[in-house]
């Protein structure tokens, strides 16, 4: 990723919204997400007075950052979908749909079954993305984007 020269940089403190390692803008995550998903050793260093963000960059090892801290993949108890391309990595953490599951469903022509099932669970109030998914928010966007990419690849 190319970055703007320093003269054009925003005047707000950069560390607050962009990853200090890769410069990608990160979405804010709740403290409860870090409390649920950091390893015990990493959690023991958490400054609960700070605001944390999630770095979604595929090439960056940082998962969470705050003005003074960074937590990397090794500090998180689960593989991070955005950063870990293995088939066993979940796309949907709450209901355990892995990348391999999405690929298999696409091959079998029943890809829509997975997002439909997740929707049903969401409507029934069963989703726990805040404490299950490292991004701290609903997986459905990731699931739909992955399925769309698989569909496109299968038509190519
Ligand atoms: Zn990063």
XYZ file of N, CA and C and ligand atoms in Angstrom:
469
model
N 0.839 -1.202 0.000
C 0.000 0.000 0.000
C 0.870 1.247 0.000
N 0.543 2.212 -0.837
C 1.295 3.467 -0.844
C 0.654 4.430 0.146
N 1.481 5.226 0.781
C 0.954 6.189 1.737
C 1.264 7.598 1.264
N 0.447 8.546 1.698
C 0.642 9.945 1.307
C 1.911 10.474 1.959
N 2.576 11.446 1.316
C 3.741 12.051 1.965
C 3.348 12.723 3.280
N 4.336 12.910 4.154
C 4.071 13.441 5.489
C 3.330 14.776 5.488
N 3.624 15.613 4.474
C 2.991 16.935 4.439
C 1.481 16.835 4.291
N 0.991 15.712 3.766
C -0.444 15.555 3.548
C -1.110 14.737 4.653
N -0.337 14.306 5.630
C -0.879 13.448 6.684
C -1.936 14.192 7.493
N -2.959 13.458 7.947
C -3.976 14.109 8.774
C -3.359 14.630 10.067
N -3.982 15.632 10.650
C -3.421 16.232 11.860
C -3.817 15.474 13.126
N -4.803 14.568 13.005
C -5.170 13.761 14.171
C -4.054 12.753 14.444
N -3.888 12.331 15.701
C -2.820 11.362 15.998
C -3.031 10.072 15.217
N -2.034 9.703 14.430
C -2.152 8.570 13.515
C -2.370 7.264 14.267
N -1.711 7.118 15.407
C -1.771 5.860 16.145
C -3.191 5.506 16.599
N -4.069 6.496 16.665
C -5.404 6.237 17.199
C -6.268 5.418 16.247
N -6.106 5.612 14.930
C -7.013 4.945 14.004
C -6.317 4.038 13.006
N -5.005 4.203 12.812
C -4.326 3.356 11.843
C -3.266 2.508 12.531
N -3.088 1.299 12.007
C -2.117 0.358 12.556
C -0.720 0.965 12.470
N 0.004 0.982 13.566
C 1.339 1.593 13.576
C 2.333 0.761 12.777
N 2.002 -0.501 12.505
C 2.909 -1.361 11.753
C 2.685 -1.257 10.240
N 1.417 -1.286 9.791
C 1.164 -1.308 8.343
C 0.432 -0.072 7.836
N -0.115 0.748 8.727
C -0.779 1.979 8.303
C -2.222 1.813 7.876
N -2.746 0.580 7.944
C -4.140 0.345 7.573
C -5.078 0.893 8.648
N -6.176 1.475 8.205
C -7.175 1.958 9.153
C -7.881 0.764 9.787
N -8.015 0.798 11.105
C -8.649 -0.312 11.798
C -9.960 0.107 12.434
N -10.928 -0.799 12.425
C -12.201 -0.544 13.086
C -12.062 -0.718 14.591
N -12.772 0.101 15.344
C -12.749 0.000 16.798
C -13.351 -1.332 17.241
N -12.727 -1.964 18.225
C -13.290 -3.174 18.815
C -13.499 -2.929 20.308
N -14.493 -3.614 20.850
C -14.766 -3.463 22.270
C -13.712 -4.204 23.094
N -13.523 -3.714 24.307
C -12.570 -4.334 25.220
C -12.909 -5.801 25.482
N -14.209 -6.106 25.503
C -14.627 -7.477 25.815
C -14.099 -8.469 24.777
N -13.924 -8.004 23.531
C -13.392 -8.881 22.481
C -11.950 -9.275 22.800
N -11.152 -8.297 23.223
C -9.765 -8.601 23.588
C -9.725 -9.489 24.835
N -10.599 -9.184 25.804
C -10.623 -9.978 27.034
C -10.967 -11.426 26.751
N -11.827 -11.644 25.752
C -12.248 -13.002 25.430
C -11.201 -13.746 24.607
N -10.465 -13.031 23.750
C -9.674 -13.722 22.726
C -8.162 -13.610 22.874
N -7.668 -12.746 23.748
C -6.219 -12.704 23.966
C -5.786 -13.918 24.781
N -4.573 -14.388 24.536
C -4.018 -15.460 25.356
C -3.837 -14.917 26.783
N -3.775 -15.801 27.768
C -3.592 -15.325 29.149
C -2.383 -14.397 29.299
N -1.258 -14.742 28.671
C -0.056 -13.922 28.813
C -0.260 -12.533 28.207
N -0.937 -12.474 27.055
C -1.186 -11.180 26.409
C -2.199 -10.372 27.212
N -3.235 -11.047 27.694
C -4.269 -10.358 28.474
C -3.679 -9.709 29.725
N -2.660 -10.336 30.278
C -2.031 -9.815 31.493
C -1.340 -8.477 31.252
N -1.158 -8.084 29.979
C -0.515 -6.807 29.672
C -1.515 -5.762 29.181
N -2.804 -6.104 29.154
C -3.837 -5.208 28.608
C -3.989 -3.941 29.450
N -3.988 -2.790 28.793
C -4.324 -1.535 29.469
C -5.790 -1.245 29.165
N -6.650 -1.481 30.147
C -8.084 -1.404 29.902
C -8.586 0.030 29.785
N -7.703 1.019 29.977
C -8.138 2.410 29.833
C -7.989 2.884 28.386
N -7.381 2.057 27.532
C -7.151 2.485 26.157
C -8.227 1.956 25.207
N -8.305 2.603 24.031
C -9.217 2.152 22.980
C -8.430 1.300 21.995
N -9.030 0.199 21.570
C -8.343 -0.745 20.681
C -9.043 -0.838 19.336
N -8.225 -1.104 18.312
C -8.752 -1.292 16.968
C -8.205 -2.579 16.381
N -8.920 -3.088 15.385
C -8.569 -4.342 14.721
C -7.910 -4.020 13.390
N -6.718 -4.573 13.149
C -6.043 -4.385 11.854
C -6.462 -5.507 10.908
N -7.152 -5.186 9.800
C -7.645 -6.226 8.884
C -6.657 -6.584 7.785
N -5.474 -5.971 7.769
C -4.545 -6.172 6.651
C -4.012 -7.604 6.628
N -4.136 -8.267 5.480
C -3.774 -9.678 5.348
C -2.276 -9.907 5.587
N -1.457 -8.926 5.214
C -0.001 -9.108 5.286
C 0.583 -8.645 6.615
N -0.231 -8.087 7.492
C 0.261 -7.519 8.750
C -0.026 -8.481 9.901
N 0.958 -8.700 10.752
C 0.813 -9.655 11.847
C 0.036 -9.068 13.037
N -0.127 -7.746 13.028
C -0.827 -7.096 14.145
C -2.326 -7.370 14.052
N -2.927 -7.794 15.169
C -4.367 -8.010 15.206
C -5.055 -6.820 15.874
N -4.566 -6.414 17.042
C -5.153 -5.282 17.769
C -4.074 -4.234 18.032
N -4.487 -2.970 17.985
C -3.552 -1.918 18.354
C -4.274 -0.825 19.110
N -3.528 -0.170 19.983
C -4.008 0.988 20.739
C -2.891 2.016 20.626
N -3.076 3.213 21.191
C -1.979 4.180 21.099
C -0.658 3.643 21.647
N -0.682 2.749 22.626
C 0.592 2.317 23.216
C 0.904 0.830 23.069
N -0.049 0.044 22.544
C 0.180 -1.401 22.505
C -0.201 -2.014 21.163
N 0.462 -3.147 20.847
C 0.002 -3.954 19.717
C -0.060 -5.412 20.167
N -1.075 -6.106 19.672
C -1.174 -7.544 19.902
C -1.172 -8.241 18.555
N -0.340 -9.287 18.456
C -0.142 -9.989 17.190
C -0.886 -11.310 17.177
N -0.798 -12.009 16.035
C -1.555 -13.264 15.909
C -1.202 -14.244 17.020
N 0.062 -14.271 17.424
C 0.473 -15.202 18.472
C -0.165 -14.853 19.823
N -0.677 -13.627 19.965
C -1.304 -13.197 21.214
C -2.802 -13.503 21.249
N -3.316 -14.055 20.147
C -4.752 -14.307 20.034
C -4.991 -15.815 20.026
N -6.025 -16.253 20.749
C -6.248 -17.686 20.963
C -6.756 -18.427 19.731
N -7.296 -17.697 18.766
C -7.861 -18.345 17.575
C -7.179 -17.798 16.318
N -7.155 -18.598 15.218
C -6.623 -18.048 13.965
C -7.525 -16.916 13.473
N -6.919 -15.883 12.888
C -7.669 -14.700 12.464
C -7.993 -14.813 10.973
N -9.279 -14.847 10.659
C -9.736 -15.088 9.286
C -9.037 -14.195 8.262
N -8.934 -12.905 8.556
C -8.362 -11.951 7.589
C -6.887 -12.230 7.309
N -6.207 -12.912 8.239
C -4.754 -13.047 8.150
C -4.283 -14.479 7.960
N -5.146 -15.434 8.164
C -4.768 -16.846 8.159
C -5.554 -17.567 7.064
N -4.861 -17.914 5.975
C -5.530 -18.461 4.802
C -5.813 -19.956 4.849
N -5.516 -20.620 5.982
C -5.729 -22.071 6.039
C -7.219 -22.426 5.938
N -7.481 -23.594 5.381
C -8.859 -24.033 5.214
C -9.580 -24.252 6.532
N -8.829 -24.565 7.576
C -9.438 -24.854 8.875
C -9.790 -23.576 9.650
N -9.414 -22.410 9.115
C -9.711 -21.154 9.809
C -11.186 -20.804 9.645
N -11.858 -20.476 10.750
C -13.278 -20.140 10.630
C -13.502 -18.829 9.872
N -14.586 -18.792 9.085
C -15.104 -17.516 8.581
C -16.178 -17.062 9.572
N -17.019 -18.021 9.998
C -18.030 -17.762 11.022
C -17.581 -18.476 12.297
N -17.195 -17.671 13.292
C -16.642 -18.245 14.527
C -17.731 -18.786 15.433
N -18.890 -18.150 15.442
C -19.954 -18.573 16.365
C -20.452 -19.971 16.021
N -20.653 -20.228 14.719
C -21.270 -21.490 14.326
C -20.317 -22.390 13.549
N -19.030 -22.012 13.549
C -17.986 -22.910 13.096
C -17.958 -23.236 11.621
N -18.255 -22.258 10.772
C -18.107 -22.495 9.335
C -16.711 -22.069 8.902
N -15.910 -23.046 8.453
C -14.532 -22.743 8.054
C -14.474 -22.384 6.572
N -13.289 -21.920 6.174
C -13.057 -21.621 4.760
C -13.311 -22.878 3.915
N -12.846 -24.038 4.407
C -13.065 -25.304 3.694
C -14.560 -25.605 3.545
N -15.340 -25.333 4.594
C -16.797 -25.553 4.517
C -17.410 -24.704 3.401
N -16.943 -23.441 3.304
C -17.483 -22.546 2.279
C -17.113 -23.052 0.882
N -15.867 -23.539 0.753
C -15.418 -24.057 -0.542
C -16.218 -25.298 -0.940
N -16.428 -26.168 0.031
C -17.158 -27.404 -0.239
C -18.610 -27.117 -0.619
N -19.239 -26.209 0.117
C -20.634 -25.848 -0.168
C -20.747 -25.245 -1.561
N -19.741 -24.443 -1.958
C -19.749 -23.833 -3.293
C -19.639 -24.912 -4.361
N -18.700 -25.856 -4.151
C -18.522 -26.951 -5.105
C -19.796 -27.766 -5.275
N -20.519 -27.920 -4.166
C -21.725 -28.750 -4.193
C -22.964 -27.954 -4.588
N -22.757 -26.665 -4.923
C -23.863 -25.842 -5.410
C -24.887 -25.482 -4.346
N -24.464 -25.489 -3.072
C -25.401 -25.121 -1.996
C -24.799 -24.049 -1.096
N -24.042 -23.137 -1.738
C -23.322 -22.114 -0.987
C -24.253 -21.227 -0.166
N -25.470 -20.975 -0.683
C -26.367 -20.032 0.005
C -26.878 -20.573 1.335
N -26.756 -21.878 1.539
C -27.263 -22.491 2.771
C -26.548 -21.929 4.007
N -25.232 -21.661 3.871
C -24.464 -21.211 5.038
C -24.884 -19.807 5.507
N -24.865 -18.783 4.601
C -25.345 -17.473 5.078
C -26.797 -17.499 5.545
N -27.625 -18.326 4.916
C -29.027 -18.418 5.361
C -29.110 -18.954 6.786
N -28.305 -19.976 7.070
C -28.319 -20.552 8.410
C -27.797 -19.548 9.438
N -26.749 -18.781 9.054
C -26.221 -17.767 9.977
C -27.290 -16.702 10.242
N -27.982 -16.266 9.174
C -29.066 -15.272 9.321
C -30.120 -15.749 10.318
N -30.477 -17.020 10.205
C -31.481 -17.581 11.112
C -31.002 -17.501 12.553
N -29.729 -17.828 12.784
C -29.163 -17.751 14.131
C -29.136 -16.305 14.637
N -28.794 -15.357 13.725
C -28.762 -13.936 14.122
C -30.147 -13.518 14.577
N -31.159 -13.886 13.773
C -32.531 -13.487 14.096
C -32.989 -14.102 15.406
N -32.476 -15.277 15.730
C -32.853 -15.945 16.978
C -32.017 -15.452 18.160
N -31.136 -14.467 17.906
C -30.352 -13.882 18.994
C -29.258 -14.781 19.518
N -28.700 -15.624 18.656
C -27.687 -16.580 19.113
C -26.255 -16.158 18.812
N -26.072 -15.052 18.063
C -24.727 -14.662 17.643
C -23.916 -14.115 18.807
N -22.652 -14.516 18.886
C -21.766 -13.999 19.927
C -20.468 -13.493 19.337
N -20.581 -12.739 18.231
C -19.383 -12.292 17.510
C -18.450 -11.463 18.389
N -19.013 -10.713 19.311
C -18.197 -9.867 20.194
C -17.146 -10.641 20.962
N -17.475 -11.886 21.305
C -16.535 -12.680 22.104
C -15.982 -13.899 21.369
N -16.472 -14.158 20.161
C -15.989 -15.315 19.401
C -15.111 -14.935 18.218
N -15.502 -13.845 17.532
C -14.813 -13.449 16.299
C -13.770 -12.389 16.629
N -12.484 -12.624 16.250
C -11.445 -11.638 16.591
C -11.747 -10.226 16.078
N -12.515 -10.098 14.981
C -12.833 -8.751 14.509
C -13.907 -8.096 15.379
N -14.525 -8.866 16.246
C -15.462 -8.301 17.217
C -16.810 -7.920 16.650
N -17.051 -8.274 15.375
C -18.329 -7.938 14.759
C -18.780 -9.077 13.860
N -19.977 -8.963 13.338
C -20.622 -10.035 12.582
C -19.769 -10.538 11.421
N -19.783 -11.847 11.239
C -18.978 -12.505 10.199
C -19.633 -12.484 8.831
N -20.903 -12.113 8.744
C -21.669 -12.339 7.513
C -21.035 -11.669 6.291
N -20.459 -10.483 6.480
C -19.778 -9.800 5.373
C -18.625 -10.640 4.844
N -17.827 -11.209 5.766
C -16.701 -12.054 5.355
C -17.199 -13.292 4.618
N -18.260 -13.895 5.139
C -18.810 -15.112 4.535
C -19.301 -14.800 3.120
N -20.070 -13.721 2.981
C -20.626 -13.387 1.665
C -19.538 -13.001 0.666
N -18.528 -12.250 1.142
C -17.423 -11.878 0.250
C -16.646 -13.120 -0.208
N -16.409 -14.043 0.723
C -15.673 -15.267 0.382
C -16.457 -16.099 -0.621
N -17.770 -16.239 -0.391
C -18.600 -17.019 -1.312
C -18.637 -16.374 -2.689
N -18.722 -15.056 -2.734
C -18.747 -14.346 -4.027
C -17.447 -14.587 -4.776
N -16.319 -14.546 -4.065
C -15.007 -14.761 -4.693
C -14.900 -16.195 -5.204
N -15.414 -17.159 -4.423
C -15.376 -18.566 -4.837
C -16.232 -18.790 -6.069
N -17.413 -18.129 -6.076
C -18.330 -18.233 -7.214
C -17.639 -17.711 -8.475
N -16.996 -16.545 -8.326
C -16.318 -15.933 -9.448
C -15.204 -16.854 -9.961
N -14.446 -17.430 -9.022
C -13.336 -18.308 -9.409
C -13.840 -19.545 -10.140
N -15.011 -20.051 -9.732
C -15.529 -21.276 -10.342
C -16.092 -21.006 -11.742
N -16.436 -19.730 -12.013
C -16.918 -19.382 -13.346
C -15.791 -19.026 -14.290
N -14.609 -18.796 -13.728
C -13.486 -18.305 -14.547
C -12.959 -19.402 -15.471
Zn -1.497 -3.723 10.613
